[in-house]
PDB file of C-alpha atoms in Angstrom:
ATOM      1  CA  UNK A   1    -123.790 -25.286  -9.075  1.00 85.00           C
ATOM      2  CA  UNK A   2    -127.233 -25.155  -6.917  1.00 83.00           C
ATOM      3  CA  UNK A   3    -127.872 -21.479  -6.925  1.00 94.00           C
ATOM      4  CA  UNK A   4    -130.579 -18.603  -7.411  1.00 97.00           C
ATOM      5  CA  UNK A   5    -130.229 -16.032  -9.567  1.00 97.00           C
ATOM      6  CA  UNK A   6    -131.193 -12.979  -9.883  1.00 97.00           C
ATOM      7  CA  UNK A   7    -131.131  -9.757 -12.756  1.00 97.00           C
ATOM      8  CA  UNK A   8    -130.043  -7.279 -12.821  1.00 97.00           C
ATOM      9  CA  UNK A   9    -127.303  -6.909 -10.164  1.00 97.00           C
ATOM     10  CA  UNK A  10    -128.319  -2.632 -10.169  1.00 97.00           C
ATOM     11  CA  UNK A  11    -130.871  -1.057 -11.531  1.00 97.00           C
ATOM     12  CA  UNK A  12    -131.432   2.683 -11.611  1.00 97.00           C
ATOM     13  CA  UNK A  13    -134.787   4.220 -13.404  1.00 96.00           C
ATOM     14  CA  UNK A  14    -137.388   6.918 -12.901  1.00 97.00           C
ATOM     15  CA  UNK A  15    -140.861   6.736 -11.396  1.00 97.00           C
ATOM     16  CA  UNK A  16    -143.341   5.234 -12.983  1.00 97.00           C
ATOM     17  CA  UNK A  17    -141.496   3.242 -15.956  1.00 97.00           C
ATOM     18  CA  UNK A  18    -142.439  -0.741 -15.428  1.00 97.00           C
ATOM     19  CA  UNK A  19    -139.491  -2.825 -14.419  1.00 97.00           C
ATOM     20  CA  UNK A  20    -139.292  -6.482 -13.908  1.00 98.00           C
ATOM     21  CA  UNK A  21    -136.249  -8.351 -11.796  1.00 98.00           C
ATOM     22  CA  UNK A  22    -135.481 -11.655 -12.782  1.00 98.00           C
ATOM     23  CA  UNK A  23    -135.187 -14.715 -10.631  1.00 98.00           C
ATOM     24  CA  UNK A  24    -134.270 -18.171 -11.555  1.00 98.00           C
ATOM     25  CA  UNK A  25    -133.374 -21.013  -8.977  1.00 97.00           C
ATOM     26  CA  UNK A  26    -132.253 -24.522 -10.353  1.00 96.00           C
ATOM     27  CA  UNK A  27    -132.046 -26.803  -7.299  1.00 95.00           C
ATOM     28  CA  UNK A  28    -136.420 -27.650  -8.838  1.00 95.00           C
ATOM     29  CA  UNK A  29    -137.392 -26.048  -5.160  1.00 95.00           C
ATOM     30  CA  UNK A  30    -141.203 -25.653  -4.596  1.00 94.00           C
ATOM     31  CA  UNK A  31    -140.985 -22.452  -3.075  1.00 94.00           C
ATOM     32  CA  UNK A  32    -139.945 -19.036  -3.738  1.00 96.00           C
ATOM     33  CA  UNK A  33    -140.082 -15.701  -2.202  1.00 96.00           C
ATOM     34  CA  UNK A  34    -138.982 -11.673  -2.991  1.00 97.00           C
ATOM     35  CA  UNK A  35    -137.832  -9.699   0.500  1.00 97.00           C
ATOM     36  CA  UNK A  36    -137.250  -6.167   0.626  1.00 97.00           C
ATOM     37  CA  UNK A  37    -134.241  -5.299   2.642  1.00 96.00           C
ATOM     38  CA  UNK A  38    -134.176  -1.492   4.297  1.00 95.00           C
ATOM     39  CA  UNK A  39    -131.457   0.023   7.071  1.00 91.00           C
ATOM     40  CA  UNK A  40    -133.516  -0.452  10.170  1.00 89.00           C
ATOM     41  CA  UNK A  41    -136.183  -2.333   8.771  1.00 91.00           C
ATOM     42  CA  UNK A  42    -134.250  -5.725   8.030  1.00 91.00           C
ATOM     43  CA  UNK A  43    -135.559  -7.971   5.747  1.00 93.00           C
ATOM     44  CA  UNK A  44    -139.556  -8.126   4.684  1.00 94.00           C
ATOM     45  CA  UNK A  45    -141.177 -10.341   2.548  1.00 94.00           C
ATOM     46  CA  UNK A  46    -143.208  -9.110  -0.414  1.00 97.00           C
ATOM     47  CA  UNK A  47    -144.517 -12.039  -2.225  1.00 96.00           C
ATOM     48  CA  UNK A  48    -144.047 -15.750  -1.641  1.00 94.00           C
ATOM     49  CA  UNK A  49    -145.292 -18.752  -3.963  1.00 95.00           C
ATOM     50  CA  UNK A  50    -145.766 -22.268  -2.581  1.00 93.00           C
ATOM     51  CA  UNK A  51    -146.111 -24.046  -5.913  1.00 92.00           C
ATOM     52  CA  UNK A  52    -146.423 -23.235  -9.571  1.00 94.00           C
ATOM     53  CA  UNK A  53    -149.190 -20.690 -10.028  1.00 91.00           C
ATOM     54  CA  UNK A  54    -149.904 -20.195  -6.587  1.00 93.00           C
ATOM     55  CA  UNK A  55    -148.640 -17.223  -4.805  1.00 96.00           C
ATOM     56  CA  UNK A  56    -149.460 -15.247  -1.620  1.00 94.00           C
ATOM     57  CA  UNK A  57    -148.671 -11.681  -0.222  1.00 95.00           C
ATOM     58  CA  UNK A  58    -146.329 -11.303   2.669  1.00 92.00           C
ATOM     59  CA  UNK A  59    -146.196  -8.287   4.707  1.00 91.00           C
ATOM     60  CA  UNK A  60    -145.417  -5.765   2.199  1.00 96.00           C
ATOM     61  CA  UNK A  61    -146.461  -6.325  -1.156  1.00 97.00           C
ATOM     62  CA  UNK A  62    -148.404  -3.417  -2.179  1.00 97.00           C
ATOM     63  CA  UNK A  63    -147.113  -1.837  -5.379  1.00 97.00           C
ATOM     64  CA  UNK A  64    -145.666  -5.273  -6.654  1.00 98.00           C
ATOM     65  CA  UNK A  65    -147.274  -8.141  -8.284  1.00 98.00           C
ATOM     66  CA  UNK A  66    -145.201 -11.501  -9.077  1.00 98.00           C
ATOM     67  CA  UNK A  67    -145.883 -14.965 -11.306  1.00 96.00           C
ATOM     68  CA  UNK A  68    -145.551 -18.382 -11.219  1.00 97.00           C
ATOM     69  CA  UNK A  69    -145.771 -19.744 -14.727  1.00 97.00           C
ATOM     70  CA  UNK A  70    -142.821 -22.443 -14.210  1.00 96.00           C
ATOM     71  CA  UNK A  71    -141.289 -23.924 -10.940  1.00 96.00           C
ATOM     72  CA  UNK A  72    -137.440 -22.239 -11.634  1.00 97.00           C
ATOM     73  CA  UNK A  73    -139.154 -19.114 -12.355  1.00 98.00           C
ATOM     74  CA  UNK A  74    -140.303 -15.915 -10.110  1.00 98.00           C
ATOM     75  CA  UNK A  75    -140.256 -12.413 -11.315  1.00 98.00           C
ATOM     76  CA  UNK A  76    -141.479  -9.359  -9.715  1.00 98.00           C
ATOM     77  CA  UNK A  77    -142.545  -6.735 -11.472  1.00 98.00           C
ATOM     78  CA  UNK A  78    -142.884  -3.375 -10.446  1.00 98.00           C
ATOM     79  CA  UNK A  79    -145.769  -1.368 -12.564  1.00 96.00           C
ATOM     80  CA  UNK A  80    -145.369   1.837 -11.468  1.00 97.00           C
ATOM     81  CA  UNK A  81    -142.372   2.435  -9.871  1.00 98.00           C
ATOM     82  CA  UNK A  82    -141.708   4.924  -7.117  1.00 98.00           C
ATOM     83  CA  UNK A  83    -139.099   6.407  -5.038  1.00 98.00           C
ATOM     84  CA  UNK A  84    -140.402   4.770  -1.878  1.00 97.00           C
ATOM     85  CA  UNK A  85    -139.410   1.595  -3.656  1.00 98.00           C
ATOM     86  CA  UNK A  86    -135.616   2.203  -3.787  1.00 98.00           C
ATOM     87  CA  UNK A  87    -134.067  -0.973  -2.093  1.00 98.00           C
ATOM     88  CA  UNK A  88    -132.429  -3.665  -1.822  1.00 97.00           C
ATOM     89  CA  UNK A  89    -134.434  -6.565  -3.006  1.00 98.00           C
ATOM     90  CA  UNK A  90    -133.569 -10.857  -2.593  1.00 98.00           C
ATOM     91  CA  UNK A  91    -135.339 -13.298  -4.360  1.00 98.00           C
ATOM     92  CA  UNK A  92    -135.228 -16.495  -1.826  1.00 97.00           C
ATOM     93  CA  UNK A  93    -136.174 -20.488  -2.510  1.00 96.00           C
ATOM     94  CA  UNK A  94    -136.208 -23.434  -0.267  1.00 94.00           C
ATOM     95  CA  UNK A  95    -137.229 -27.124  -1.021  1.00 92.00           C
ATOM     96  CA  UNK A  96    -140.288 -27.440   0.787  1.00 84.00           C
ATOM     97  CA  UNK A  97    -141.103 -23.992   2.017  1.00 77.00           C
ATOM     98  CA  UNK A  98    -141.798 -25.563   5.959  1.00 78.00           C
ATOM     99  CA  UNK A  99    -140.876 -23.484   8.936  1.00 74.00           C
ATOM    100  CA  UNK A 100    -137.791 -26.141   8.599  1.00 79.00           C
ATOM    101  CA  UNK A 101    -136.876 -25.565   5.419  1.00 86.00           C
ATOM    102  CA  UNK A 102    -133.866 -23.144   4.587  1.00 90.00           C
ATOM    103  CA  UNK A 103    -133.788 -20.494   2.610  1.00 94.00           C
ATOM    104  CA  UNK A 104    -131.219 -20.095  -0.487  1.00 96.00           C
ATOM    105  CA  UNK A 105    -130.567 -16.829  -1.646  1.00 97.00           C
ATOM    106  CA  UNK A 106    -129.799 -14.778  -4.718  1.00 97.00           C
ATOM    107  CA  UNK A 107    -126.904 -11.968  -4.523  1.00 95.00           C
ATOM    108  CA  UNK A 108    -129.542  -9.168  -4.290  1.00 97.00           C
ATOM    109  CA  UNK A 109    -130.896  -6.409  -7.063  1.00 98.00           C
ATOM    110  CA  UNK A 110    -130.246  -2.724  -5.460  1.00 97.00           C
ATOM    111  CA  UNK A 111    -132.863  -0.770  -7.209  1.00 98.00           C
ATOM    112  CA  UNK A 112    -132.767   3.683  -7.173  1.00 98.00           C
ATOM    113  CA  UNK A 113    -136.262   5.042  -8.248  1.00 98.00           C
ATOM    114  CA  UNK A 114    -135.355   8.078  -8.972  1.00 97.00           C
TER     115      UNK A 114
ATOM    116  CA  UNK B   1    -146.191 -11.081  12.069  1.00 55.00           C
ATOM    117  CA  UNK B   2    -144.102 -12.531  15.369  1.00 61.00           C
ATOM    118  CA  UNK B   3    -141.270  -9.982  16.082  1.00 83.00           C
ATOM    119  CA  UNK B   4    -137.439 -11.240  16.832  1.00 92.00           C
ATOM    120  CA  UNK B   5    -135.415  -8.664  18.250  1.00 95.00           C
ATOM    121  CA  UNK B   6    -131.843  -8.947  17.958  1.00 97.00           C
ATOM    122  CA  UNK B   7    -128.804  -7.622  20.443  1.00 96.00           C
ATOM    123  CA  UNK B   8    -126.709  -5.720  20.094  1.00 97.00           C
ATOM    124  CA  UNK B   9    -127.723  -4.139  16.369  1.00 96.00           C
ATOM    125  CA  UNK B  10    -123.779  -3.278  16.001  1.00 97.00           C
ATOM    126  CA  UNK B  11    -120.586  -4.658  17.413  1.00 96.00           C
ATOM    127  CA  UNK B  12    -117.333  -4.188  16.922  1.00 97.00           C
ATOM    128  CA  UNK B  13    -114.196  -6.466  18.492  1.00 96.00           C
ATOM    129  CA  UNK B  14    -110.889  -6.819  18.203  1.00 97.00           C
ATOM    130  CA  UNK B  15    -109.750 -10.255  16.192  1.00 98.00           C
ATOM    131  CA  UNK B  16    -109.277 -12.803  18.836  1.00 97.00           C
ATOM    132  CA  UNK B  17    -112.026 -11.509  21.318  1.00 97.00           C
ATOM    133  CA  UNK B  18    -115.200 -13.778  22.382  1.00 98.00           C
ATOM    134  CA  UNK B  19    -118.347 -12.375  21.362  1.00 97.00           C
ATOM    135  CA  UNK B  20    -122.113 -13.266  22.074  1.00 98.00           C
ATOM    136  CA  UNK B  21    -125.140 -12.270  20.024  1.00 98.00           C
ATOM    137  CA  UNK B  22    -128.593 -12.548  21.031  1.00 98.00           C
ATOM    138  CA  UNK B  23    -132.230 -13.080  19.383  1.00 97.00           C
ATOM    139  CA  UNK B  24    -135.123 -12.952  21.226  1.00 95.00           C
ATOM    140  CA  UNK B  25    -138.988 -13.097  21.050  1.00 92.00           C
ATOM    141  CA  UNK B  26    -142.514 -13.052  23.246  1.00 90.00           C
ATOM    142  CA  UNK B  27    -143.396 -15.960  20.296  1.00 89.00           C
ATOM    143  CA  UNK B  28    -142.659 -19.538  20.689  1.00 91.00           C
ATOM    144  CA  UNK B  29    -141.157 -21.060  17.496  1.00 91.00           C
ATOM    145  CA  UNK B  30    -140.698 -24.526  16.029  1.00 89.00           C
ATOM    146  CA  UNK B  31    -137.354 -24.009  14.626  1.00 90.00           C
ATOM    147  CA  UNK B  32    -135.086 -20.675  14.778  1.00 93.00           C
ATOM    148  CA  UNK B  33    -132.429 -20.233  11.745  1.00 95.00           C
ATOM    149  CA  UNK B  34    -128.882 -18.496  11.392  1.00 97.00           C
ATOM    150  CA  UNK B  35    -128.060 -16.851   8.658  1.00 97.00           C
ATOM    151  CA  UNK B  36    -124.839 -14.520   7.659  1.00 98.00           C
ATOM    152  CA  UNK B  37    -124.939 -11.609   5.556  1.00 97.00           C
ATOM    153  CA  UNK B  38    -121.970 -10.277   3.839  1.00 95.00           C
ATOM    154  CA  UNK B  39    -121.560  -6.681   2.022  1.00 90.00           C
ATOM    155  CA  UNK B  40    -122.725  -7.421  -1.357  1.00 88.00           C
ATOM    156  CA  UNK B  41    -123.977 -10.992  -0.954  1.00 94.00           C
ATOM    157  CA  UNK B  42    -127.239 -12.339   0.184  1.00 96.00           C
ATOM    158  CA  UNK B  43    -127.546 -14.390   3.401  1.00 97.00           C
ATOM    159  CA  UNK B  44    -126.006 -18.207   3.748  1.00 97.00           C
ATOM    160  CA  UNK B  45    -127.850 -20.193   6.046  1.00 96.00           C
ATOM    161  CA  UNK B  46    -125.218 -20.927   9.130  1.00 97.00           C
ATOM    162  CA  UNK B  47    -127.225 -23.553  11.249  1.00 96.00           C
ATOM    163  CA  UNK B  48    -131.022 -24.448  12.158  1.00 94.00           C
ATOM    164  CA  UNK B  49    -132.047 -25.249  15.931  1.00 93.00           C
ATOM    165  CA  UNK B  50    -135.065 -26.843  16.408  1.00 91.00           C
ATOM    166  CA  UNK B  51    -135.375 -28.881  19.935  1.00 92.00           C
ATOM    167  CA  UNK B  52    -135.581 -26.516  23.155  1.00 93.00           C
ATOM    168  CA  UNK B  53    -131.815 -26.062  25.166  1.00 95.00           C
ATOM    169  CA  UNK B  54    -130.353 -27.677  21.833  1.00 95.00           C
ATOM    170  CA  UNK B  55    -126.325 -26.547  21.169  1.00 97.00           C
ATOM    171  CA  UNK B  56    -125.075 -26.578  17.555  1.00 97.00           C
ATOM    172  CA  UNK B  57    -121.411 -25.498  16.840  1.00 97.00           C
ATOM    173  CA  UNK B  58    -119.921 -24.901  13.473  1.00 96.00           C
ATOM    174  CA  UNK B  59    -116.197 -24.456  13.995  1.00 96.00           C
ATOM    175  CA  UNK B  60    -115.696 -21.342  16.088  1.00 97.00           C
ATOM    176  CA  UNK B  61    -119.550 -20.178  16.438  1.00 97.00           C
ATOM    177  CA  UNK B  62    -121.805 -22.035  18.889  1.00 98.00           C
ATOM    178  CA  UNK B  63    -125.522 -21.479  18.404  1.00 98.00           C
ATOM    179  CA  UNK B  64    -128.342 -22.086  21.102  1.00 97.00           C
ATOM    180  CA  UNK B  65    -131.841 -22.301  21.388  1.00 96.00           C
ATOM    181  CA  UNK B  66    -133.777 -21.397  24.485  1.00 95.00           C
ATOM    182  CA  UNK B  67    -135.110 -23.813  26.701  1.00 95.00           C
ATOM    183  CA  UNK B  68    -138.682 -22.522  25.447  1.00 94.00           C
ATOM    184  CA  UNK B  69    -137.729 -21.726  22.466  1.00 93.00           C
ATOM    185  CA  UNK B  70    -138.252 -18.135  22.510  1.00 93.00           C
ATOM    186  CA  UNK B  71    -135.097 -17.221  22.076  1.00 95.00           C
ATOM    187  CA  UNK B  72    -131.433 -17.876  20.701  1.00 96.00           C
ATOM    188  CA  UNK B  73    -127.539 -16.625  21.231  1.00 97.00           C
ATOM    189  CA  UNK B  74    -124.679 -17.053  18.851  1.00 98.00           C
ATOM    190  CA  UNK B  75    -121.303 -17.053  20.510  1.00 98.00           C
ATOM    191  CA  UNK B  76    -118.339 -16.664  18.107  1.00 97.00           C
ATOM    192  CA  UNK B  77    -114.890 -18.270  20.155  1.00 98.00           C
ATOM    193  CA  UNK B  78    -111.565 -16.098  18.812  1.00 98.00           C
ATOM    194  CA  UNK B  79    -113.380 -13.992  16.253  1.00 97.00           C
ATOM    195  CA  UNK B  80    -111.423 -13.442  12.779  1.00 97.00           C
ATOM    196  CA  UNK B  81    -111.563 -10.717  10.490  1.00 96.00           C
ATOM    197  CA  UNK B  82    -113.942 -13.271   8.127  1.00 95.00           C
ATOM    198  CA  UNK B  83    -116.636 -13.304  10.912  1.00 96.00           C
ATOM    199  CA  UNK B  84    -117.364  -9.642  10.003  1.00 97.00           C
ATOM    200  CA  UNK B  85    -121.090  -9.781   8.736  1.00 97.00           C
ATOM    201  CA  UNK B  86    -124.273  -9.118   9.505  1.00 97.00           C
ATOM    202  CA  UNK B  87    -125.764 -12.098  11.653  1.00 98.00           C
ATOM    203  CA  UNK B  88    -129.487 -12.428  10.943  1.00 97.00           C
ATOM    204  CA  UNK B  89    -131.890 -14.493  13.267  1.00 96.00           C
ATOM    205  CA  UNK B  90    -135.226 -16.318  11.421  1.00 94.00           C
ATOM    206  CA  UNK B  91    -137.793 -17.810  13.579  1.00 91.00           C
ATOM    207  CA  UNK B  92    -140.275 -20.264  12.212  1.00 84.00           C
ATOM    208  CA  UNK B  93    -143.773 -21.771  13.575  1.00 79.00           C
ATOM    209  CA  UNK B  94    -146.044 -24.634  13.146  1.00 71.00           C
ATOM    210  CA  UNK B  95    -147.612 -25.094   9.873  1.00 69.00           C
ATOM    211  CA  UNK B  96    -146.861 -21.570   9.380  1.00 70.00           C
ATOM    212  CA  UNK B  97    -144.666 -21.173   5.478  1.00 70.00           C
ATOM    213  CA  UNK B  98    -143.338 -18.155   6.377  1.00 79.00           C
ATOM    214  CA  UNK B  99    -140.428 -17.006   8.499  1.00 86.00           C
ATOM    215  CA  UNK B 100    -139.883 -14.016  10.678  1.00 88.00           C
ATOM    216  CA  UNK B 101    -136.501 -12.484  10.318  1.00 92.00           C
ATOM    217  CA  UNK B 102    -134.934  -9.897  12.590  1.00 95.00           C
ATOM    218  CA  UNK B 103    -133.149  -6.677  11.788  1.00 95.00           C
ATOM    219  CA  UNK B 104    -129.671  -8.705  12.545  1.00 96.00           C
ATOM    220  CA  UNK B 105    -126.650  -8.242  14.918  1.00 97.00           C
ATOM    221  CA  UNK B 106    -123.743  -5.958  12.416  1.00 97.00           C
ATOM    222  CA  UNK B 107    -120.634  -7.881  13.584  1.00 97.00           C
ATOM    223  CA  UNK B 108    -117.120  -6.413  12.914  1.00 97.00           C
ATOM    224  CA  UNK B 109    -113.894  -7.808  13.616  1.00 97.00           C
ATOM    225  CA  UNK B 110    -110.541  -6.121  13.364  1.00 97.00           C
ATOM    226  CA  UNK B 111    -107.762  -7.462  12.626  1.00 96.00           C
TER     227      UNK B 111
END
């Protein structure tokens, strides 16, 4: 089944302890993307890659760095966590990452920094 | 970052009742997407629109896109209690990778 997945489903920790989420796609999509999802704030992308090791900042990626080592791959990792960074986070791929090209998404990691 | 504002933020109708949502910009786009969102999932993609006036329907919903493509509605015919989600709006542009997403129209339907 063509899907993206991410882990952990819920993840509760305290500031400042590193954390990584997990996301894996396996439809061999070139691009990849982390969003941030907030009541009244909707959806906001953090990080986006176009293509194994190349990756880009969106519109809110301070406090979170990403990698592209492998094409199914895309982690974010969060070095230092804080409070302000409790959310609801979706990893996101699409085949050719064109204004076109839809988006598949993971089920969604609801972080508490605590 | 082009902004897509979405009407009305929350609705709530009776099952069987027509409903329109709307998603609107001061940006042109190349393409506008559909997706739903439901509690606990991420979003599906429902439908892309890409020509100016063009009319998509899936089943029961029937998706436009403005004339000058600025803007977009999403009419749902006879809503059912498994059209309750959030409906979010994603506009693209021109050799631009990245899409702008609105805050989404909260759609519930009682049964």
């Amino acid at each position: 089944e063509a899907q993206v997945t991410q882990n952990p489903r819920y993840l509760i920790t305290v500031t400042g302890k590193k954390l990584t989420v997990t996301c894996s796609q396996n439809m061999n999509h070139e691009y990849m993307s982390w969003y941030r999802q907030d009541p009244g704030l909707g959806l906001r992308q953090i990080y986006y890659s176009m293509n194994v090791e190349v990756t880009d900042k969106g519109d809110v990626p301070e406090g979170y760095k990403v990698s592209r080592k492998e094409k199914r791959n895309f982690p974010l990792i969060l070095e230092s966590p804080s409070p302000n960074q409790t959310s609801l986070y979706f990893c996101a791929s699409s085949l050719e990452g064109t204004e076109h090209s839809p988006l598949h998404f993971g089920n969604g990691t609801r972080l508490t920094v605590t | 970052t082009q902004l897509l504002e979405q009407s009305p933020q929350f609705l709530s109708i009776q099952e069987g009742e027509n409903l329109t949502v709307y998603c609107n910009s001061s940006s042109v786009f190349s393409s506008l997407q559909w997706y739903r969102q439901e509690p606990g999932e991420g979003p599906v993609l429902l439908v892309t629109v890409v020509t100016g006036g063009e009319v998509k329907k899936l089943k029961r919903l029937t998706f436009q896109f403005g004339d000058a493509r600025k803007d977009s509605s999403l009419h749902i015919t006879a809503a059912q209690p498994g059209d309750t989600g959030l409906y979010l709006c994603a506009g693209g542009s021109y050799g631009n990778n990245r899409l702008a997403f609105g805050k989404g129209n909260q759609v519930v339907v009682i049964p």
